[in-house]
Amino acid sequence: MKVIADLCVVPLGVGVSVSEYVTACERVLTAAGLKTALHAYGTNIEGEWDEVFAAIKECHHVLHEMGAPRITSSLRFGTRTDREQSMEDKVTSVKRRLADEASAGKTDPS
Amino acid sequence: MKVIADLCVVPLGVGVSVSEYVTACERVLTAAGLKTALHAYGTNIEGEWDEVFAAIKECHHVLHEMGAPRITSSLRFGTRTDREQSMEDKVTSVKRRLADEASAGKTDPS
Amino acid sequence: MKVIADLCVVPLGVGVSVSEYVTACERVLTAAGLKTALHAYGTNIEGEWDEVFAAIKECHHVLHEMGAPRITSSLRFGTRTDREQSMEDKVTSVKRRLADEASAGKTDPS
Amino acid sequence: MKVIADLCVVPLGVGVSVSEYVTACERVLTAAGLKTALHAYGTNIEGEWDEVFAAIKECHHVLHEMGAPRITSSLRFGTRTDREQSMEDKVTSVKRRLADEASAGKTDPS
């Protein structure tokens, strides 16, 4: 079962800046061979269910080893059986609609 | 590694009412022997990491088998190494503070 | 527009224990006259959209005033136009299904 | 109060494909003059608190008007008082760390 997920890890008890921990998490996901895309409030992850969730577990392990006594994460994750869909497909289908509308707006005299 | 999680599963393509699917998910979590607490926007789950996430995977499997072509879930999950903490501990510590303040407010003349 | 929400506030930069801040947030929501239900990973909130989101904003304000330099929250929120639904309705419809199945399981000889 | 948020709207009761609704939501956010960045599982939004949340409310309104009888959204949102931080800052600080480590790895003989 393939999954597209979006992970946001928040270490507690390590002060106000958490980018060191987010970076470590990125390394874990990349080392796991997963397709990822970092954004301003988390990271998109695409892969087989077991590989994605093993990597997420490893993120928590590594952050605790780095000294974070507590971690709270939020995750969105989606599976579908009707068709294959990649992270890029999801973004592209929205961007194409936006472009089509912009284009229609320019040429439509109404 | 123990985890406390909060799961909200949302099946798509099965109409507007999803309680049948949420119920199936509850059965999966209970059958897995996990401690759970249903609330109005999800379910608290407490247990060992691997057992919790195996049950969450089983939820997606079962909901797809029931006919949901697409599922999008949101999950919060927390781990800590500084001390043991149960779901009840988390609620109790807040409720005790609220009670203490209410009590202080009643007796404090200032 | 009525909304049912589920809020989890996480103050950063204030150490590993956050129950003092969660308690303050509970007081804000209650003072706003909103229906709430605390659980182990957040708080269910029911009310009119503007009142719910004004209270959530006040939570962030109050937590910053208490000394939290950074807050990251996660929120689920749902609206529907097909029918009225309360927080209790959502829980009850799942619990009734679970009870019906348990009852059917006991009496059904198949 | 400035906020950085990450919104994922999920219309229910409109079938399995939701990109038409996500696109409408993008238009609402852009029309509101907010800085946004679409990704595979939501949209980053940056702006003043009241403007961001007014636009999110408008998203729910518009999606209901388009025919979605039910919408469930998930949102992450963060505020901080210690310093200004943009969406780009958050991504850049992680990417710079990753680049520094990659660079150190290449030149460090140890």
Coordinates of C-alpha atoms in Angstrom, one line a residue:
Chain A
M1 CA 0.0 0.0 0.0
K2 CA 1.4 3.3 -1.1
V3 CA 1.0 6.4 1.1
I4 CA 1.4 10.1 0.6
A5 CA 2.1 11.8 4.0
D6 CA 2.9 15.2 5.4
L7 CA 4.9 15.2 8.6
C8 CA 5.6 18.0 11.1
V9 CA 7.8 17.1 14.0
V10 CA 8.0 19.4 17.1
P11 CA 10.6 18.6 19.7
L12 CA 9.8 20.0 23.2
G13 CA 12.3 20.9 25.9
V14 CA 15.0 22.0 23.5
G15 CA 14.3 25.7 23.3
V16 CA 12.6 27.8 20.8
S17 CA 14.6 27.0 17.7
V18 CA 13.9 23.6 16.2
S19 CA 15.6 23.7 12.8
E20 CA 18.5 21.5 13.9
Y21 CA 15.9 18.8 14.7
V22 CA 13.9 19.3 11.5
T23 CA 17.1 18.9 9.5
A24 CA 18.0 15.7 11.3
C25 CA 14.5 14.4 10.4
E26 CA 15.1 15.3 6.7
R27 CA 18.3 13.3 6.7
V28 CA 16.5 10.3 8.1
L29 CA 13.8 10.5 5.5
T30 CA 16.3 10.9 2.7
A31 CA 18.5 8.1 4.0
A32 CA 15.5 5.9 3.9
G33 CA 15.3 6.5 0.1
L34 CA 11.9 8.2 0.3
K35 CA 10.7 10.9 -2.0
T36 CA 10.3 14.1 0.1
A37 CA 9.5 17.7 -0.4
L38 CA 10.2 20.2 2.4
H39 CA 7.8 23.1 2.9
A40 CA 7.4 25.8 5.5
Y41 CA 5.3 23.7 7.9
G42 CA 6.3 20.1 7.3
T43 CA 7.6 17.6 4.8
N44 CA 5.7 15.7 2.1
I45 CA 6.7 12.1 2.0
E46 CA 5.8 9.5 -0.6
G47 CA 6.5 5.8 -0.5
E48 CA 5.4 2.3 0.6
W49 CA 3.5 2.4 3.9
D50 CA 5.9 0.3 5.9
E51 CA 8.9 2.3 4.7
V52 CA 7.3 5.7 5.3
F53 CA 6.3 4.7 8.8
A54 CA 9.6 3.1 9.7
A55 CA 11.3 6.3 8.7
I56 CA 8.9 8.4 10.8
K57 CA 9.7 6.1 13.8
E58 CA 13.4 6.6 13.1
C59 CA 12.9 10.4 13.1
H60 CA 11.5 10.1 16.7
H61 CA 14.4 7.9 17.7
V62 CA 17.0 10.2 16.3
L63 CA 15.5 13.3 17.8
H64 CA 15.4 11.7 21.3
E65 CA 19.0 10.7 20.9
M66 CA 19.9 14.3 20.0
G67 CA 18.5 15.2 23.3
A68 CA 14.8 16.1 22.8
P69 CA 13.1 14.7 25.9
R70 CA 9.6 15.0 24.2
I71 CA 8.4 15.1 20.7
T72 CA 4.9 15.9 19.4
S73 CA 4.3 15.4 15.7
S74 CA 1.4 16.0 13.4
L75 CA 0.9 13.9 10.3
R76 CA -1.6 13.8 7.4
F77 CA -1.5 10.6 5.4
G78 CA -3.6 9.4 2.5
T79 CA -4.1 6.1 0.7
R80 CA -6.2 5.3 -2.3
T81 CA -7.2 2.2 -4.2
D82 CA -8.9 3.9 -7.2
R83 CA -5.7 5.0 -8.9
E84 CA -2.0 5.8 -8.6
Q85 CA -1.3 9.3 -7.6
S86 CA 2.1 10.9 -6.9
M87 CA 2.9 14.1 -4.8
E88 CA 3.5 15.9 -8.1
D89 CA 0.2 14.8 -9.5
K90 CA -1.6 16.4 -6.6
V91 CA 0.1 19.7 -7.0
T92 CA -0.1 19.6 -10.8
S93 CA -3.8 19.0 -11.0
V94 CA -4.5 22.1 -8.9
K95 CA -1.9 24.3 -10.7
R96 CA -3.3 23.2 -14.1
R97 CA -6.8 24.2 -13.0
L98 CA -5.6 27.6 -11.8
A99 CA -3.7 28.2 -15.1
D100 CA -6.7 27.1 -17.2
E101 CA -8.9 29.6 -15.3
A102 CA -6.4 32.4 -15.7
S103 CA -6.2 31.6 -19.4
A104 CA -10.0 31.4 -19.8
G105 CA -10.3 34.7 -17.9
K106 CA -8.0 36.5 -20.4
T107 CA -9.8 35.3 -23.5
D108 CA -13.4 35.2 -22.4
P109 CA -15.0 38.5 -23.2
S110 CA -18.0 37.9 -20.8
Chain B
M1 CA 8.9 3.2 22.6
K2 CA 5.5 4.1 23.9
V3 CA 3.3 6.5 22.0
I4 CA 0.2 8.5 22.7
A5 CA -1.6 9.3 19.4
D6 CA -4.8 10.9 18.2
L7 CA -6.3 9.6 15.0
C8 CA -9.0 11.0 12.7
V9 CA -9.7 9.0 9.6
V10 CA -11.7 10.5 6.8
P11 CA -12.9 8.2 4.0
L12 CA -13.6 10.0 0.7
G13 CA -16.0 8.9 -2.1
V14 CA -18.5 7.2 0.3
G15 CA -20.9 10.1 0.8
V16 CA -21.3 12.6 3.6
S17 CA -21.8 10.2 6.5
V18 CA -18.7 8.5 7.8
S19 CA -19.7 7.0 11.1
E20 CA -19.9 3.5 9.8
Y21 CA -16.2 3.8 8.9
V22 CA -15.2 5.4 12.1
T23 CA -16.9 2.6 13.9
A24 CA -15.0 0.0 11.9
C25 CA -11.8 1.8 12.8
E26 CA -12.7 1.7 16.5
R27 CA -13.2 -2.1 16.3
V28 CA -9.8 -2.5 14.7
L29 CA -8.1 -0.5 17.5
T30 CA -10.0 -2.4 20.2
A31 CA -9.2 -5.8 18.6
A32 CA -5.5 -4.8 18.6
G33 CA -5.7 -4.5 22.4
L34 CA -4.9 -0.9 22.5
K35 CA -6.2 1.6 25.0
T36 CA -8.4 4.1 23.2
A37 CA -10.8 7.0 24.0
L38 CA -13.2 8.1 21.4
H39 CA -14.0 11.9 21.2
A40 CA -15.9 14.1 18.8
Y41 CA -13.0 14.6 16.4
G42 CA -10.9 11.5 16.6
T43 CA -9.7 8.8 18.9
N44 CA -6.9 8.8 21.5
I45 CA -4.7 5.8 21.3
E46 CA -2.0 4.6 23.8
G47 CA 0.4 1.8 23.3
E48 CA 3.7 0.5 22.0
W49 CA 4.7 2.3 18.8
D50 CA 4.7 -0.8 16.6
E51 CA 1.3 -1.9 17.8
V52 CA -0.3 1.5 17.5
F53 CA 1.0 2.0 13.9
A54 CA 0.1 -1.6 12.9
A55 CA -3.4 -0.9 14.0
I56 CA -3.6 2.4 12.1
K57 CA -2.4 0.6 9.0
E58 CA -5.1 -2.1 9.6
C59 CA -7.7 0.8 9.8
H60 CA -6.8 2.0 6.3
H61 CA -6.9 -1.6 5.0
V62 CA -10.3 -2.3 6.5
L63 CA -11.8 0.9 5.3
H64 CA -10.6 0.3 1.8
E65 CA -12.1 -3.2 1.9
M66 CA -15.4 -1.7 3.1
G67 CA -15.4 0.3 -0.2
A68 CA -13.7 3.6 0.6
P69 CA -11.6 4.3 -2.5
R70 CA -9.7 7.0 -0.8
I71 CA -8.8 7.8 2.9
T72 CA -7.1 10.9 4.3
S73 CA -6.2 10.8 8.0
S74 CA -4.8 13.2 10.4
L75 CA -2.7 12.1 13.3
R76 CA -1.0 13.7 16.3
F77 CA 1.5 11.5 18.1
G78 CA 3.9 12.1 20.9
T79 CA 6.8 10.2 22.5
R80 CA 8.8 11.2 25.6
T81 CA 11.9 9.8 27.2
D82 CA 11.9 11.9 30.4
R83 CA 9.0 10.1 32.1
E84 CA 6.1 7.7 31.7
Q85 CA 2.8 9.4 31.0
S86 CA -0.6 7.9 30.2
M87 CA -3.6 9.4 28.4
E88 CA -5.3 9.8 31.8
D89 CA -2.2 11.6 33.2
K90 CA -2.4 14.2 30.5
V91 CA -6.1 15.0 31.1
T92 CA -5.8 14.7 34.9
S93 CA -2.9 17.2 35.2
V94 CA -5.0 19.9 33.4
K95 CA -8.2 19.1 35.2
R96 CA -6.4 19.3 38.6
R97 CA -5.0 22.7 37.7
L98 CA -8.5 23.9 36.7
A99 CA -9.9 22.6 40.0
D100 CA -7.1 24.1 42.1
E101 CA -7.7 27.5 40.5
A102 CA -11.5 27.3 40.9
S103 CA -10.9 26.4 44.5
A104 CA -8.4 29.2 45.1
G105 CA -10.7 31.7 43.4
K106 CA -13.5 30.8 45.8
T107 CA -11.5 31.1 49.0
D108 CA -9.0 33.8 48.1
P109 CA -10.5 37.2 49.2
S110 CA -8.0 39.2 47.1
Chain C
M1 CA -21.9 29.1 10.4
K2 CA -21.4 26.6 13.2
V3 CA -18.1 24.7 13.5
I4 CA -16.9 21.7 15.5
A5 CA -13.1 22.0 16.1
D6 CA -10.4 20.1 17.8
L7 CA -7.5 22.2 19.1
C8 CA -4.0 21.2 20.3
V9 CA -1.7 24.1 21.3
V10 CA 2.0 23.5 21.8
P11 CA 4.1 26.2 23.4
L12 CA 7.8 26.1 22.5
G13 CA 10.6 27.5 24.6
V14 CA 9.0 26.9 27.9
G15 CA 10.4 23.5 28.8
V16 CA 9.0 20.0 28.5
S17 CA 5.8 20.4 30.6
V18 CA 3.1 22.3 29.0
S19 CA 0.0 21.6 31.2
E20 CA 0.1 25.1 32.7
Y21 CA -0.4 26.5 29.2
V22 CA -3.1 24.0 28.2
T23 CA -4.9 24.9 31.4
A24 CA -4.8 28.6 30.5
C25 CA -6.2 27.8 27.1
E26 CA -9.1 25.8 28.7
R27 CA -9.9 28.8 30.8
V28 CA -10.0 31.0 27.7
L29 CA -12.3 28.7 25.9
T30 CA -14.6 28.3 28.8
A31 CA -14.7 32.1 29.5
A32 CA -15.7 32.5 25.9
G33 CA -18.9 30.5 26.6
L34 CA -18.0 27.8 24.2
K35 CA -18.9 24.1 24.6
T36 CA -15.6 22.2 25.1
A37 CA -14.5 18.7 25.9
L38 CA -10.9 18.1 27.0
H39 CA -9.2 14.9 25.8
A40 CA -5.7 13.5 26.0
Y41 CA -4.4 15.2 22.8
G42 CA -6.5 18.3 22.5
T43 CA -9.9 19.9 23.1
N44 CA -13.1 19.6 21.2
I45 CA -14.8 22.9 20.7
E46 CA -18.3 23.6 19.4
G47 CA -19.8 27.0 18.6
E48 CA -20.3 29.7 16.0
W49 CA -17.3 30.1 13.7
D50 CA -16.4 33.7 14.7
E51 CA -16.6 32.9 18.4
V52 CA -14.6 29.7 18.2
F53 CA -11.8 31.4 16.2
A54 CA -11.8 34.5 18.3
A55 CA -11.2 32.3 21.4
I56 CA -8.4 30.4 19.6
K57 CA -6.8 33.7 18.8
E58 CA -7.1 34.7 22.5
C59 CA -5.5 31.4 23.5
H60 CA -2.4 32.3 21.5
H61 CA -2.4 35.9 22.9
V62 CA -2.7 34.6 26.5
L63 CA 0.0 32.0 26.1
H64 CA 2.4 34.5 24.7
E65 CA 1.6 36.8 27.6
M66 CA 2.4 33.9 30.0
G67 CA 5.9 33.8 28.5
A68 CA 5.7 31.4 25.6
P69 CA 7.9 32.9 22.8
R70 CA 6.6 30.5 20.2
I71 CA 3.4 28.5 19.8
T72 CA 2.5 25.9 17.2
S73 CA -1.0 24.6 17.2
S74 CA -2.8 21.9 15.2
L75 CA -6.5 22.2 14.5
R76 CA -9.2 20.1 12.9
F77 CA -12.4 21.9 12.1
G78 CA -15.5 20.9 10.3
T79 CA -18.6 22.6 9.0
R80 CA -21.7 21.1 7.3
T81 CA -24.7 22.5 5.6
D82 CA -26.7 19.3 5.3
R83 CA -27.8 19.0 8.9
E84 CA -27.1 20.2 12.5
Q85 CA -24.7 18.0 14.4
S86 CA -23.3 18.4 17.9
M87 CA -20.1 17.0 19.4
E88 CA -22.3 14.6 21.3
D89 CA -24.0 13.5 18.1
K90 CA -20.7 12.5 16.6
V91 CA -19.6 10.4 19.5
T92 CA -23.1 8.9 20.1
S93 CA -23.5 7.7 16.5
V94 CA -20.3 5.7 16.7
K95 CA -21.0 4.3 20.2
R96 CA -24.5 3.3 19.2
R97 CA -23.1 1.4 16.2
L98 CA -20.5 -0.3 18.4
A99 CA -23.3 -1.3 20.9
D100 CA -25.6 -2.6 18.2
E101 CA -22.9 -4.7 16.8
A102 CA -21.9 -6.1 20.2
S103 CA -25.6 -6.8 20.9
A104 CA -26.0 -8.5 17.4
G105 CA -22.9 -10.5 18.0
K106 CA -24.3 -11.9 21.3
T107 CA -27.7 -12.9 20.0
D108 CA -27.0 -13.8 16.4
P109 CA -26.4 -17.6 16.2
S110 CA -24.8 -17.3 12.8
Chain D
M1 CA -0.1 39.2 15.3
K2 CA 1.4 37.5 12.3
V3 CA 0.8 33.8 11.7
I4 CA 2.2 31.1 9.4
A5 CA -0.3 28.4 8.8
D6 CA -0.7 25.2 6.8
L7 CA -4.2 24.4 5.6
C8 CA -5.7 21.2 4.1
V9 CA -9.4 21.3 3.2
V10 CA -11.3 18.1 2.6
P11 CA -14.8 18.3 1.1
L12 CA -17.0 15.3 1.9
G13 CA -20.0 14.1 -0.1
V14 CA -18.6 15.3 -3.5
G15 CA -16.9 12.1 -4.7
V16 CA -13.3 11.0 -4.6
S17 CA -11.6 13.8 -6.6
V18 CA -11.3 17.1 -4.7
S19 CA -8.9 19.1 -6.8
E20 CA -11.7 21.4 -8.0
Y21 CA -12.3 22.4 -4.4
V22 CA -8.7 22.8 -3.5
T23 CA -8.3 25.1 -6.5
A24 CA -11.2 27.2 -5.4
C25 CA -9.6 27.5 -2.0
E26 CA -6.3 28.6 -3.6
R27 CA -8.2 31.4 -5.5
V28 CA -9.8 32.6 -2.2
L29 CA -6.4 32.7 -0.5
T30 CA -4.8 34.6 -3.4
A31 CA -7.7 37.0 -3.8
A32 CA -7.2 37.8 -0.1
G33 CA -3.7 39.0 -0.9
L34 CA -2.1 36.4 1.3
K35 CA 1.3 34.8 0.6
T36 CA 0.8 31.2 -0.1
A37 CA 2.7 28.1 -1.3
L38 CA 0.8 25.0 -2.5
H39 CA 2.3 21.6 -1.7
A40 CA 1.1 18.0 -2.1
Y41 CA -0.9 17.9 1.2
G42 CA -2.0 21.5 1.8
T43 CA -1.1 25.1 1.4
N44 CA 1.3 27.3 3.5
I45 CA -0.2 30.7 4.3
E46 CA 1.5 33.7 5.8
G47 CA -0.1 36.9 6.9
E48 CA -1.8 38.8 9.7
W49 CA -3.9 36.6 11.9
D50 CA -7.3 38.2 11.1
E51 CA -6.7 38.2 7.4
V52 CA -5.5 34.6 7.3
F53 CA -8.5 33.3 9.3
A54 CA -11.0 35.4 7.4
A55 CA -9.7 33.8 4.2
I56 CA -9.9 30.3 5.7
K57 CA -13.6 31.1 6.7
E58 CA -14.2 32.2 3.1
C59 CA -12.7 28.9 1.8
H60 CA -15.4 27.0 3.8
H61 CA -18.1 29.4 2.6
V62 CA -17.1 29.0 -1.1
L63 CA -16.8 25.2 -0.9
H64 CA -20.2 24.9 0.6
E65 CA -21.6 27.2 -2.2
M66 CA -19.9 24.9 -4.7
G67 CA -22.0 22.1 -3.4
A68 CA -19.9 20.4 -0.7
P69 CA -22.3 19.6 2.1
R70 CA -19.6 18.9 4.6
I71 CA -16.0 20.0 4.9
T72 CA -13.3 18.8 7.4
S73 CA -10.1 20.7 7.4
S74 CA -6.8 20.3 9.2
L75 CA -4.6 23.3 10.0
R76 CA -1.2 23.9 11.6
F77 CA -0.6 27.5 12.7
G78 CA 2.2 29.1 14.5
T79 CA 2.9 32.5 16.1
R80 CA 6.0 33.8 17.7
T81 CA 7.0 36.9 19.7
D82 CA 10.8 36.4 19.8
R83 CA 11.5 37.3 16.2
E84 CA 10.1 37.8 12.7
Q85 CA 10.1 34.7 10.6
S86 CA 8.8 34.2 7.1
M87 CA 7.8 30.9 5.3
E88 CA 11.0 31.2 3.3
D89 CA 13.1 31.6 6.5
K90 CA 11.7 28.3 7.8
V91 CA 12.6 26.4 4.7
T92 CA 15.9 28.2 4.1
S93 CA 17.3 27.5 7.6
V94 CA 16.8 23.8 7.2
K95 CA 18.1 23.7 3.6
R96 CA 21.2 25.6 4.6
R97 CA 21.9 23.2 7.4
L98 CA 21.6 20.3 5.0
A99 CA 23.9 22.0 2.5
D100 CA 26.5 22.8 5.2
E101 CA 26.5 19.2 6.3
A102 CA 26.8 17.9 2.8
S103 CA 29.7 20.3 2.2
A104 CA 31.4 19.4 5.5
G105 CA 31.0 15.7 4.6
K106 CA 32.9 16.3 1.3
T107 CA 35.8 18.2 2.7
D108 CA 36.2 16.7 6.1
P109 CA 38.8 13.9 6.0
S110 CA 37.6 12.4 9.3

